[in-house]
mmCIF file of N, CA and C in Angstrom:
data_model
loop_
_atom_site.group_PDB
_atom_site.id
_atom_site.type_symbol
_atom_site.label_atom_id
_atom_site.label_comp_id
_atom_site.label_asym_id
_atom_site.label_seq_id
_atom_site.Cartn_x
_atom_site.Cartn_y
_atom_site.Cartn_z
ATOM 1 N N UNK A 14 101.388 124.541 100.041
ATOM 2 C CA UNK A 14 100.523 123.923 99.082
ATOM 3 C C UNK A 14 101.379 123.322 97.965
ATOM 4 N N UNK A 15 100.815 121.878 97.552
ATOM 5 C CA UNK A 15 101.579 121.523 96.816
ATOM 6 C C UNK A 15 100.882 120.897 95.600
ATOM 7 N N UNK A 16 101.577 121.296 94.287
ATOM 8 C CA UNK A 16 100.556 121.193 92.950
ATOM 9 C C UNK A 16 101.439 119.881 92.440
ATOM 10 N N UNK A 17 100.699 118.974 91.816
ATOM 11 C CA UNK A 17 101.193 117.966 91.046
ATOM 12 C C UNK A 17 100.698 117.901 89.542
ATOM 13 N N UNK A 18 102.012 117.881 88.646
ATOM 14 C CA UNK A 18 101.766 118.072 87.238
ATOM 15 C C UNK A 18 101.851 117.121 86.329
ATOM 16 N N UNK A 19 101.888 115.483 87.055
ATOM 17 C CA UNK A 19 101.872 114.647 86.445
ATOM 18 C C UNK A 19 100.483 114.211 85.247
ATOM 19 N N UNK A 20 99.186 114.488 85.768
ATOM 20 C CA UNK A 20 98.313 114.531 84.134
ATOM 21 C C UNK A 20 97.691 115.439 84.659
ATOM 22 N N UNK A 21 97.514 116.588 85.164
ATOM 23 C CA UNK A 21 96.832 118.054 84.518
ATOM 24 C C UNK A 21 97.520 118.619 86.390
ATOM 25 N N UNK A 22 97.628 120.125 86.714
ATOM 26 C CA UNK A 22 97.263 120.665 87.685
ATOM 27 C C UNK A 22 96.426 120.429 88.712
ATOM 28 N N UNK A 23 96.445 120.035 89.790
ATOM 29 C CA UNK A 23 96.169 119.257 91.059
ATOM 30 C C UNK A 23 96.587 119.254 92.197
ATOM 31 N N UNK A 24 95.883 119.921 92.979
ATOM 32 C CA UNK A 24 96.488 119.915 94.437
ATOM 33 C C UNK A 24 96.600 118.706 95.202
ATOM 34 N N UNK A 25 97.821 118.368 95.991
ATOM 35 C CA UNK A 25 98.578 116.907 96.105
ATOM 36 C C UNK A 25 96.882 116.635 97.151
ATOM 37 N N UNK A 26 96.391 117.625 98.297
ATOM 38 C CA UNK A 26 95.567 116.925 98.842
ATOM 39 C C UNK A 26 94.449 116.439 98.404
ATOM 40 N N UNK A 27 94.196 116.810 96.971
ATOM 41 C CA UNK A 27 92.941 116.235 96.372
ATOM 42 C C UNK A 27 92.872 114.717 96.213
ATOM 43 N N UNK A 28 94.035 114.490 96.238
ATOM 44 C CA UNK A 28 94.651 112.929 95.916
ATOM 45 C C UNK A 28 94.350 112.085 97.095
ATOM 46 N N UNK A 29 94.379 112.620 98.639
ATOM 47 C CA UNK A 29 94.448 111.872 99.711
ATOM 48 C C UNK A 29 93.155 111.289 99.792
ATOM 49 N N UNK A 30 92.818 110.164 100.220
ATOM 50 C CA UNK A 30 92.607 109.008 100.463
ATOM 51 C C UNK A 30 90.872 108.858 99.290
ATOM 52 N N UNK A 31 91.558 109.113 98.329
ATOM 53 C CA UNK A 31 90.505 108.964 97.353
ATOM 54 C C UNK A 31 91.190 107.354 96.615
ATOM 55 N N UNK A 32 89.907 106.908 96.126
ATOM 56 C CA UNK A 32 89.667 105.106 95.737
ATOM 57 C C UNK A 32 90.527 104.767 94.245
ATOM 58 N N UNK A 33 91.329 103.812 94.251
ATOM 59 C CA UNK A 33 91.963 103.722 93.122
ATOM 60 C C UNK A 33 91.710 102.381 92.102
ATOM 61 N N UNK A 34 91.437 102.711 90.898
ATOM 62 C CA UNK A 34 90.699 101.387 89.865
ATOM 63 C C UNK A 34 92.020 101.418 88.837
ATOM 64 N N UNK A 35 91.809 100.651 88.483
ATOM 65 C CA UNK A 35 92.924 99.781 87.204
ATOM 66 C C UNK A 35 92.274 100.379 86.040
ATOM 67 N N UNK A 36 92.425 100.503 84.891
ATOM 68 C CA UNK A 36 91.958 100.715 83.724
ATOM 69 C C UNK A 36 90.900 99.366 83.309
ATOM 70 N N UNK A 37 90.963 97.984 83.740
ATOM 71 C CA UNK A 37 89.964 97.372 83.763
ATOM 72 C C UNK A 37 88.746 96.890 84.564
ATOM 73 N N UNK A 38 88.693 98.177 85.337
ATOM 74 C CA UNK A 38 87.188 98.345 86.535
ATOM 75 C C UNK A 38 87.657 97.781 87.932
ATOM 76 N N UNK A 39 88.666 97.417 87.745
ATOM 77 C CA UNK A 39 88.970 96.720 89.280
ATOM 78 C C UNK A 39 89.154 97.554 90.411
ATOM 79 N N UNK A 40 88.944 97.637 91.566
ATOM 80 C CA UNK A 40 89.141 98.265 92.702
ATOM 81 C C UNK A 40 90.101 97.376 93.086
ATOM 82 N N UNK A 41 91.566 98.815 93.517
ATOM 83 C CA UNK A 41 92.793 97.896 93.875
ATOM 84 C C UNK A 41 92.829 98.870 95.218
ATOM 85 N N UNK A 42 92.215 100.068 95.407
ATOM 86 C CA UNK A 42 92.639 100.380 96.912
ATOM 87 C C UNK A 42 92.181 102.214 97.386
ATOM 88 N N UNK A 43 92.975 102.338 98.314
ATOM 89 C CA UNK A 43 92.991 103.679 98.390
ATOM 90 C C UNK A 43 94.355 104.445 98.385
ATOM 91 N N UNK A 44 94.483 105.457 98.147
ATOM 92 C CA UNK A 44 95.875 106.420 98.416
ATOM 93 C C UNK A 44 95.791 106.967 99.740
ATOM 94 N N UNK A 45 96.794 106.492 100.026
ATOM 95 C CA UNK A 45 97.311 106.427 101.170
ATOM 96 C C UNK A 45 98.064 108.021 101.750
ATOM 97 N N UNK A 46 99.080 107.595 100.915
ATOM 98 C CA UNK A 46 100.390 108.609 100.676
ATOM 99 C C UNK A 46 100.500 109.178 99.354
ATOM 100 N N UNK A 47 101.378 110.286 98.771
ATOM 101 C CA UNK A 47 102.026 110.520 97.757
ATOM 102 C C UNK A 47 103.460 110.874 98.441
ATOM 103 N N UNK A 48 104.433 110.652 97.377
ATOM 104 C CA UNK A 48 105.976 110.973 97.390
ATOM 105 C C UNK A 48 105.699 111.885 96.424
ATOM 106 N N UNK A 49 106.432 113.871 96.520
ATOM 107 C CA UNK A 49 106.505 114.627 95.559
ATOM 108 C C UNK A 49 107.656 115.060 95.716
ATOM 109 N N UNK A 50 108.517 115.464 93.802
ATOM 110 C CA UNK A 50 109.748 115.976 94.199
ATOM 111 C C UNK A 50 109.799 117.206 94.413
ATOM 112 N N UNK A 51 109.875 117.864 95.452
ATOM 113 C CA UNK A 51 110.316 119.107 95.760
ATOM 114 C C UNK A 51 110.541 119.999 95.244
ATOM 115 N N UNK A 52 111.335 119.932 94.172
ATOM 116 C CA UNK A 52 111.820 121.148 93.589
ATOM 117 C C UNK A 52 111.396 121.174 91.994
ATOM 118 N N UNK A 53 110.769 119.753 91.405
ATOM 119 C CA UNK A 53 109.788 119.770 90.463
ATOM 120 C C UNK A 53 108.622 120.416 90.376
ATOM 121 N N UNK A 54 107.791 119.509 91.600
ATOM 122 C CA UNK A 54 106.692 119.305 92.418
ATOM 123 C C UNK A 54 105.830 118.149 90.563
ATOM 124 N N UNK A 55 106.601 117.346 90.765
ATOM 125 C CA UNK A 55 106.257 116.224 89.724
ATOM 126 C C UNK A 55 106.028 114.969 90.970
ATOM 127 N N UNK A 56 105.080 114.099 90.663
ATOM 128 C CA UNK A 56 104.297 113.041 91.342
ATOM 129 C C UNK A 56 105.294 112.113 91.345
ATOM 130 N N UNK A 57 105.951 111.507 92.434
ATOM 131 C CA UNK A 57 106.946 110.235 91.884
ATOM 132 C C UNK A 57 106.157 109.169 92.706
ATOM 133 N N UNK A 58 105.925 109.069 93.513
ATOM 134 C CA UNK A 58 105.095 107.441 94.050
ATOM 135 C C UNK A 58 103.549 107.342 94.552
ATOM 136 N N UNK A 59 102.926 106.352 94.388
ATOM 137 C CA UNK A 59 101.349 106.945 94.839
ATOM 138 C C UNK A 59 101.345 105.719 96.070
ATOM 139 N N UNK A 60 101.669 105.912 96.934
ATOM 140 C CA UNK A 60 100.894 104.787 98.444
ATOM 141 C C UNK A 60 99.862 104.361 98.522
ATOM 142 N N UNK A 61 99.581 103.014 98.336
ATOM 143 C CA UNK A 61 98.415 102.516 97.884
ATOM 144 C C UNK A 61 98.248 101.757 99.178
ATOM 145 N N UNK A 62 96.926 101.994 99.997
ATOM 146 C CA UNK A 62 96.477 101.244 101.328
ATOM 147 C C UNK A 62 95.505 99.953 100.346
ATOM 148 N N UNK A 63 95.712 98.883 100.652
ATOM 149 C CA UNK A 63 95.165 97.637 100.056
ATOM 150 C C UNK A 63 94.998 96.245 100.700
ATOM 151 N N UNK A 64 94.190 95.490 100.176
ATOM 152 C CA UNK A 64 94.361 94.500 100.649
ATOM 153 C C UNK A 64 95.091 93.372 100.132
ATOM 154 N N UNK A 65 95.324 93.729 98.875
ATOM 155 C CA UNK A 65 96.605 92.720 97.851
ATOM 156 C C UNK A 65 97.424 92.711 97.751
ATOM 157 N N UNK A 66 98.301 91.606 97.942
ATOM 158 C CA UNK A 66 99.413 91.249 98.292
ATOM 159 C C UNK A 66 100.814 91.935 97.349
ATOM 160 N N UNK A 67 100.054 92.373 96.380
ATOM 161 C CA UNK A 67 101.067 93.195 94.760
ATOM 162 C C UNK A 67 99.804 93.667 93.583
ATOM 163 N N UNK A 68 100.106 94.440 93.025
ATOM 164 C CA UNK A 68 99.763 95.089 92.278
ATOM 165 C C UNK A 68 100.662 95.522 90.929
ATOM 166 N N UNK A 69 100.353 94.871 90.009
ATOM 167 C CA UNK A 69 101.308 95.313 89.146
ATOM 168 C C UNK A 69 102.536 94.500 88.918
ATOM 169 N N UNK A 70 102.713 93.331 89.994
ATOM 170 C CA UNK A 70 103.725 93.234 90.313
ATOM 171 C C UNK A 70 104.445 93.277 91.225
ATOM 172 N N UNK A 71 104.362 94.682 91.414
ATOM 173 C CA UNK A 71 104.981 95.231 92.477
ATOM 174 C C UNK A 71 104.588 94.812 94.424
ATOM 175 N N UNK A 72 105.212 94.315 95.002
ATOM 176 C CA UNK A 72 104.788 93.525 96.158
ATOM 177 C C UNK A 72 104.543 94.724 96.947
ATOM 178 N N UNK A 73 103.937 94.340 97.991
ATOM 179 C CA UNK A 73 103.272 94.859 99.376
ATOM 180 C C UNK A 73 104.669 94.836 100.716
ATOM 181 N N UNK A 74 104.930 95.959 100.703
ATOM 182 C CA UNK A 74 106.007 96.506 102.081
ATOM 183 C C UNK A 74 105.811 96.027 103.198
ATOM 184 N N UNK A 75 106.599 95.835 103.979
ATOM 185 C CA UNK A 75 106.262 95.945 105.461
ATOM 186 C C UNK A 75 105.531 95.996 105.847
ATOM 187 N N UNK A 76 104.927 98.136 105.585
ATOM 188 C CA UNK A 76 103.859 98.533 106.771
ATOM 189 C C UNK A 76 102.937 98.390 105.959
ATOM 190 N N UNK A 77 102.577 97.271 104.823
ATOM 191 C CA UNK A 77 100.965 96.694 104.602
ATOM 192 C C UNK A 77 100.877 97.334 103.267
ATOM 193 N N UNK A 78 101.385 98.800 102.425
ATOM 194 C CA UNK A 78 101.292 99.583 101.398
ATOM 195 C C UNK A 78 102.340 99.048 100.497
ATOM 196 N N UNK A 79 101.568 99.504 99.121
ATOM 197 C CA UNK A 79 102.399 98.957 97.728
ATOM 198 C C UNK A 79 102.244 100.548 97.469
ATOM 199 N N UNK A 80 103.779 100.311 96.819
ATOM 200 C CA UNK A 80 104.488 101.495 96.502
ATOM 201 C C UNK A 80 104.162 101.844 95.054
ATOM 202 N N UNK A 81 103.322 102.574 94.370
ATOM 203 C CA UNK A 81 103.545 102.419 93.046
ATOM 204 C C UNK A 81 104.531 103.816 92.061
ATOM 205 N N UNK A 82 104.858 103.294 90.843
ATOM 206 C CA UNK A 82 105.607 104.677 90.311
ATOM 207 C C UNK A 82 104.390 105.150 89.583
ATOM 208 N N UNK A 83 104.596 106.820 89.716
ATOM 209 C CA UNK A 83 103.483 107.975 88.988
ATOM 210 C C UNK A 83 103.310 106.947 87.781
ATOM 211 N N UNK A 84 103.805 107.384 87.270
ATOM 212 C CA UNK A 84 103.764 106.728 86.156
ATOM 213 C C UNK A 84 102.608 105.707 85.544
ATOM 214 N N UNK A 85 102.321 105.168 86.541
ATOM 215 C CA UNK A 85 100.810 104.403 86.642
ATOM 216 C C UNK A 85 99.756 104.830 86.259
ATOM 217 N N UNK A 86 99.466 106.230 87.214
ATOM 218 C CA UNK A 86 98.563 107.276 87.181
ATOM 219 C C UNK A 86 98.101 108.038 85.368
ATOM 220 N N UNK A 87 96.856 107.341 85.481
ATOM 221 C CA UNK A 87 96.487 107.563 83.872
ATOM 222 C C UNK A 87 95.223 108.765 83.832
ATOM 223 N N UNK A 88 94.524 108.992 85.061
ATOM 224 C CA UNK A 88 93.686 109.908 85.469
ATOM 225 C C UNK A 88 93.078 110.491 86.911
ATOM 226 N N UNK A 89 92.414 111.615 86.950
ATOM 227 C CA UNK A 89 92.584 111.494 88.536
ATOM 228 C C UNK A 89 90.769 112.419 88.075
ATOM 229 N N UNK A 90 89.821 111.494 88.700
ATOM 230 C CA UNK A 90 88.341 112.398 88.122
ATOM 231 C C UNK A 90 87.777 111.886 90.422
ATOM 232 N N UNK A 91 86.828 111.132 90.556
ATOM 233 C CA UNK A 91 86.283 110.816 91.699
ATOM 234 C C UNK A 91 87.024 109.973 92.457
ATOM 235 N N UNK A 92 87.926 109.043 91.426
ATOM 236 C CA UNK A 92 88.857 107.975 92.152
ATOM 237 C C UNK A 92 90.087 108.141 91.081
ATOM 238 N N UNK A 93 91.277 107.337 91.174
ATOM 239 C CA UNK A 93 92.394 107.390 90.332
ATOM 240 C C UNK A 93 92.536 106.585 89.444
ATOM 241 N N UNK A 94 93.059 106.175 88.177
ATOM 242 C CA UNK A 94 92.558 105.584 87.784
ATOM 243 C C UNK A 94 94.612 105.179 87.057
ATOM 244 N N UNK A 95 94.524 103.964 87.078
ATOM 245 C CA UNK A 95 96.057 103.477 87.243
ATOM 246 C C UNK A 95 95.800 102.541 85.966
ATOM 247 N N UNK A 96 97.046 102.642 85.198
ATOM 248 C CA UNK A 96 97.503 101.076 84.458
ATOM 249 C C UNK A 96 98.770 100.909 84.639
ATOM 250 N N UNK A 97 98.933 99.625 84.067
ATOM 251 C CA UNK A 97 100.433 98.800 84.036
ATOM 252 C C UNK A 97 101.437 99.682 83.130
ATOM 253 N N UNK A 98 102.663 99.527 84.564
ATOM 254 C CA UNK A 98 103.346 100.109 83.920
ATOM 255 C C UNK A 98 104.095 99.279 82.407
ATOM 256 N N UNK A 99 104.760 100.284 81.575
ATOM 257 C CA UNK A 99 105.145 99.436 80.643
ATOM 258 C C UNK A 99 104.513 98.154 79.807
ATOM 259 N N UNK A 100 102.921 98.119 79.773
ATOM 260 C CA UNK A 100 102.289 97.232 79.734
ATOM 261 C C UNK A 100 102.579 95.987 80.243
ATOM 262 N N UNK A 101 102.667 96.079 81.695
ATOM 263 C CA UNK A 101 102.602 94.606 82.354
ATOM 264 C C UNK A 101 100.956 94.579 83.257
ATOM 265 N N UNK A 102 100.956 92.764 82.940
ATOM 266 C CA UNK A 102 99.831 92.618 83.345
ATOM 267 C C UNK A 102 99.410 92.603 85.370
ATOM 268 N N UNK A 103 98.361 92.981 85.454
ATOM 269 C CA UNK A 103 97.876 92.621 87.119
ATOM 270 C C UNK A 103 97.990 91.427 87.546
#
């Protein structure tokens, strides 16, 4: 079992394939994946299954998923709820 302590106590599977919104109502996708560090057990990437080409910026991989950093992650209630990192725009 694995707990993530990036904004409160959370079991990593609560995260799986629940719906992810921007801080301005937008639906950008689902979680796919998480990357956790091991020996933290701190949140480092959230796998975002989507249909947009980037998010954030950040472009769309290979196998179809945008990689995002925790860091994004501003809440986690029915869906996730993400902003720009460093205040950059969508």
């Amino acid at each position: 079992m694995i707990y993530i302590l990036a904004v409160s106590p959370i079991l990593a599977s609560r995260l799986s394939d629940k719906q992810v919104m921007s801080t301005d109502g937008q639906h950008v996708g689902q979680v796919h994946n998480i990357t956790v560090d091991v020996e933290s057990g701190d949140l480092e990437t959230l796998v975002i299954k989507t249909e947009r080409s980037e998010i954030f910026g950040i472009e769309q991989a290979a196998d179809g998923h945008i990689r995002l950093p925790a860091t994004v992650l501003e809440s986690v209630r029915d869906h996730l709820i993400i902003t720009p990192p460093n205040g950059a725009g969508d």
